[in-house]
Amino acid sequence: MSVTAINRTTLREQVVDKLRAAILDGTFRPGEKMAEVELAAQFGVSRGTVREAMRTLHNSGLLQGEERNSLHVRRLTGAEIAELFDVRAALEGHAVVAIMASPEHDAMIDALEARLPEIEAGLSYAEKFEVDLRFHEELCRLSGNATLLGMWTSIKDLMRVAVVSGPDESGTSLMTKAHHQPIIDAMRTGDPGRARAALAQHMAAAAEVWNNKADA
């Protein structure tokens, strides 16, 4: 009996990826209704597959709505964005303290510093933000706390919709190496309170920019 290779990427996952990309690049704007029938025809898949994909995006926070046929692209309010960055500050602040308490803290901080965002010329706004996110994800991973990392990962799509769905180049400065370096510098002092404060200040600056943008 011959055995053929299995495509591990399901149709639902492919549709999820395409819809997520379309939401984040602005093809689908905040508040826009997701038309199940039209999307099924466009992708050449069943309505059930589209429905499952939209359920996944609803669970991740990119879509909102109660009924199957009324899902639309989520529009975050300024208050919701402020809450999101508060949660990030709590999670990442805990990660900072955990790293500093590790016997390998010097090597871990070196590894984190090596992941400081490098914003290269020619990157799209969404790509710049992904570089920024990778630094923060590494911070959570180095904490060694799998639950913390899982909670942080679960709100990645909300972070994306808060920042990327309406690109504003004034926010690019928040994604630079220089804006993140103070976190590393504070961690190297050996003072957990100072490091946590630097992380909180970093998040507060981002929250202010995107909060004002949402309410503009």
Short mmCIF file of C-alpha atoms in Angstrom, two decimals:
data_model
loop_
_atom_site.label_atom_id
_atom_site.label_comp_id
_atom_site.label_asym_id
_atom_site.label_seq_id
_atom_site.Cartn_x
_atom_site.Cartn_y
_atom_site.Cartn_z
CA MET A 1 0.00 0.00 0.00
CA SER A 2 1.41 3.39 -0.98
CA VAL A 3 1.04 6.30 1.40
CA THR A 4 0.79 9.83 0.05
CA ALA A 5 1.93 12.94 1.87
CA ILE A 6 -0.64 14.69 4.01
CA ASN A 7 -1.16 18.43 3.73
CA ARG A 8 -1.15 19.47 7.36
CA THR A 9 -2.61 22.87 6.58
CA THR A 10 -6.38 22.51 6.49
CA LEU A 11 -8.67 24.57 4.32
CA ARG A 12 -9.95 26.31 7.44
CA GLU A 13 -6.43 27.32 8.44
CA GLN A 14 -5.73 28.63 4.95
CA VAL A 15 -8.91 30.71 5.00
CA VAL A 16 -8.07 31.97 8.51
CA ASP A 17 -4.65 33.11 7.31
CA LYS A 18 -6.07 34.88 4.26
CA LEU A 19 -8.82 36.63 6.22
CA ARG A 20 -6.42 37.67 8.99
CA ALA A 21 -4.02 39.14 6.42
CA ALA A 22 -6.87 40.98 4.67
CA ILE A 23 -8.08 42.48 7.94
CA LEU A 24 -4.63 43.60 8.98
CA ASP A 25 -3.65 45.08 5.61
CA GLY A 26 -6.85 47.12 5.50
CA THR A 27 -8.65 45.18 2.76
CA PHE A 28 -11.43 44.68 5.32
CA ARG A 29 -11.87 47.83 7.37
CA PRO A 30 -12.94 48.05 11.03
CA GLY A 31 -16.72 47.70 11.22
CA GLU A 32 -17.03 45.99 7.83
CA LYS A 33 -19.43 43.03 7.72
CA MET A 34 -18.00 39.65 6.68
CA ALA A 35 -20.19 38.16 3.95
CA GLU A 36 -20.07 34.38 4.35
CA VAL A 37 -21.58 33.51 0.95
CA GLU A 38 -19.34 35.88 -1.02
CA LEU A 39 -16.21 34.76 0.84
CA ALA A 40 -17.00 31.09 0.23
CA ALA A 41 -17.35 31.78 -3.49
CA GLN A 42 -14.17 33.87 -3.57
CA PHE A 43 -12.07 31.19 -1.87
CA GLY A 44 -13.75 28.28 -3.61
CA VAL A 45 -14.62 26.55 -0.33
CA SER A 46 -17.81 25.65 1.49
CA ARG A 47 -19.73 28.11 3.62
CA GLY A 48 -19.03 25.81 6.56
CA THR A 49 -15.28 26.23 6.08
CA VAL A 50 -15.63 30.02 5.99
CA ARG A 51 -17.88 29.87 9.05
CA GLU A 52 -15.27 27.87 10.98
CA ALA A 53 -12.52 30.29 9.93
CA MET A 54 -14.57 33.28 11.04
CA ARG A 55 -15.29 31.57 14.36
CA THR A 56 -11.53 31.25 14.89
CA LEU A 57 -11.03 34.95 14.15
CA HIS A 58 -13.96 35.81 16.39
CA ASN A 59 -12.34 33.88 19.24
CA SER A 60 -9.02 35.67 18.69
CA GLY A 61 -10.71 39.08 18.78
CA LEU A 62 -10.40 40.19 15.15
CA LEU A 63 -14.12 39.79 14.48
CA GLN A 64 -17.08 40.62 16.67
CA GLY A 65 -20.80 40.07 16.59
CA GLU A 66 -23.26 37.63 18.09
CA GLU A 67 -24.98 35.93 15.19
CA ARG A 68 -23.43 33.86 12.44
CA ASN A 69 -24.41 36.30 9.70
CA SER A 70 -23.55 39.51 11.54
CA LEU A 71 -19.82 39.10 12.21
CA HIS A 72 -17.82 42.18 11.34
CA VAL A 73 -14.24 43.40 11.69
CA ARG A 74 -13.62 44.55 15.22
CA ARG A 75 -13.13 48.22 15.92
CA LEU A 76 -11.33 48.76 19.23
CA THR A 77 -12.28 51.78 21.30
CA GLY A 78 -9.72 53.92 23.05
CA ALA A 79 -10.74 52.38 26.38
CA GLU A 80 -10.27 48.86 25.02
CA ILE A 81 -6.82 49.75 23.70
CA ALA A 82 -5.86 51.19 27.08
CA GLU A 83 -6.99 47.95 28.74
CA LEU A 84 -5.01 45.89 26.24
CA PHE A 85 -1.78 47.70 27.01
CA ASP A 86 -2.49 47.47 30.74
CA VAL A 87 -2.73 43.69 30.38
CA ARG A 88 0.48 43.62 28.37
CA ALA A 89 2.25 45.70 30.99
CA ALA A 90 1.19 43.25 33.69
CA LEU A 91 2.22 40.15 31.73
CA GLU A 92 5.49 41.52 30.43
CA GLY A 93 6.33 43.17 33.74
CA HIS A 94 6.05 39.76 35.38
CA ALA A 95 8.26 38.31 32.64
CA VAL A 96 10.92 40.96 33.26
CA VAL A 97 11.05 40.12 36.97
CA ALA A 98 11.19 36.37 36.25
CA ILE A 99 14.13 36.79 33.89
CA MET A 100 16.03 38.93 36.39
CA ALA A 101 15.47 36.31 39.11
CA SER A 102 16.97 33.53 36.97
CA PRO A 103 20.55 32.35 37.69
CA GLU A 104 21.17 32.82 33.93
CA HIS A 105 19.80 36.35 33.89
CA ASP A 106 22.86 37.92 32.23
CA ALA A 107 22.78 35.49 29.30
CA MET A 108 19.01 35.84 29.01
CA ILE A 109 19.20 39.63 28.92
CA ASP A 110 21.93 39.37 26.28
CA ALA A 111 19.64 37.12 24.22
CA LEU A 112 16.78 39.58 24.61
CA GLU A 113 18.96 42.52 23.62
CA ALA A 114 19.92 40.65 20.46
CA ARG A 115 16.21 40.66 19.56
CA LEU A 116 15.74 44.41 19.87
CA PRO A 117 13.65 45.60 16.91
CA GLU A 118 15.66 46.48 13.82
CA ILE A 119 13.33 48.42 11.52
CA GLU A 120 14.78 48.10 8.03
CA ALA A 121 13.96 50.43 5.17
CA GLY A 122 11.23 49.19 2.90
CA LEU A 123 9.25 47.28 5.50
CA SER A 124 5.50 47.76 5.45
CA TYR A 125 3.78 49.13 8.53
CA ALA A 126 2.47 45.67 9.41
CA GLU A 127 5.94 44.15 8.99
CA LYS A 128 7.44 46.76 11.30
CA PHE A 129 4.91 45.87 13.96
CA GLU A 130 5.66 42.16 13.58
CA VAL A 131 9.35 42.92 14.28
CA ASP A 132 8.25 44.81 17.39
CA LEU A 133 6.02 41.93 18.50
CA ARG A 134 8.84 39.40 18.16
CA PHE A 135 10.89 41.26 20.77
CA HIS A 136 8.02 41.25 23.26
CA GLU A 137 7.20 37.61 22.54
CA GLU A 138 10.82 36.68 23.22
CA LEU A 139 10.63 38.58 26.51
CA CYS A 140 7.66 36.44 27.54
CA ARG A 141 9.27 33.21 26.30
CA LEU A 142 12.47 33.85 28.25
CA SER A 143 10.43 34.14 31.45
CA GLY A 144 10.03 30.35 31.33
CA ASN A 145 6.37 30.71 32.25
CA ALA A 146 4.36 28.80 29.64
CA THR A 147 1.03 30.06 30.97
CA LEU A 148 2.18 33.67 30.75
CA LEU A 149 3.40 33.13 27.19
CA GLY A 150 0.11 31.48 26.25
CA MET A 151 -1.91 34.38 27.65
CA TRP A 152 0.28 36.89 25.81
CA THR A 153 -0.01 34.95 22.55
CA SER A 154 -3.79 34.80 22.88
CA ILE A 155 -4.03 38.59 22.52
CA LYS A 156 -1.63 38.98 19.59
CA ASP A 157 -4.46 39.50 17.09
CA LEU A 158 -5.96 42.18 19.32
CA MET A 159 -2.58 43.92 19.39
CA ARG A 160 -2.47 43.76 15.62
CA VAL A 161 -5.96 45.15 15.09
CA ALA A 162 -5.25 47.95 17.59
CA VAL A 163 -2.10 49.06 15.82
CA VAL A 164 -2.06 47.87 12.22
CA SER A 165 -5.62 48.16 10.93
CA GLY A 166 -5.23 51.93 10.62
CA PRO A 167 -1.55 52.62 9.83
CA ASP A 168 -0.22 55.91 11.17
CA GLU A 169 3.48 56.51 10.61
CA SER A 170 3.61 58.63 13.77
CA GLY A 171 3.58 55.33 15.65
CA THR A 172 6.67 53.97 13.92
CA SER A 173 8.98 55.55 16.50
CA LEU A 174 7.41 53.26 19.13
CA MET A 175 8.68 50.23 17.20
CA THR A 176 12.35 51.22 17.07
CA LYS A 177 15.36 49.76 18.85
CA ALA A 178 15.91 53.07 20.66
CA HIS A 179 12.42 53.00 22.15
CA HIS A 180 12.97 49.47 23.52
CA GLN A 181 16.57 49.86 24.75
CA PRO A 182 15.56 51.45 28.10
CA ILE A 183 13.89 48.15 29.07
CA ILE A 184 17.18 46.30 28.58
CA ASP A 185 19.18 49.01 30.34
CA ALA A 186 16.85 48.91 33.35
CA MET A 187 17.06 45.11 33.53
CA ARG A 188 20.85 45.33 33.63
CA THR A 189 20.73 47.48 36.77
CA GLY A 190 19.56 44.44 38.74
CA ASP A 191 16.66 46.42 40.21
CA PRO A 192 13.37 44.62 39.41
CA GLY A 193 11.29 47.64 40.38
CA ARG A 194 13.20 49.89 38.03
CA ALA A 195 12.95 47.37 35.20
CA ARG A 196 9.24 46.88 35.70
CA ALA A 197 8.77 50.66 35.74
CA ALA A 198 10.64 50.99 32.43
CA LEU A 199 8.40 48.34 30.88
CA ALA A 200 5.28 50.06 32.24
CA GLN A 201 6.42 53.41 30.86
CA HIS A 202 7.03 51.78 27.47
CA MET A 203 3.48 50.41 27.42
CA ALA A 204 1.95 53.64 28.67
CA ALA A 205 3.55 55.59 25.81
CA ALA A 206 2.15 53.12 23.27
CA ALA A 207 -1.29 53.15 24.90
CA GLU A 208 -1.44 56.94 24.74
CA VAL A 209 -0.64 57.05 21.01
CA TRP A 210 -3.09 54.33 20.00
CA ASN A 211 -5.79 55.42 22.41
CA ASN A 212 -5.76 58.91 20.89
CA LYS A 213 -5.75 57.42 17.40
CA ALA A 214 -8.81 55.30 18.11
CA ASP A 215 -10.78 58.22 19.46
CA ALA A 216 -9.71 60.66 16.76
#
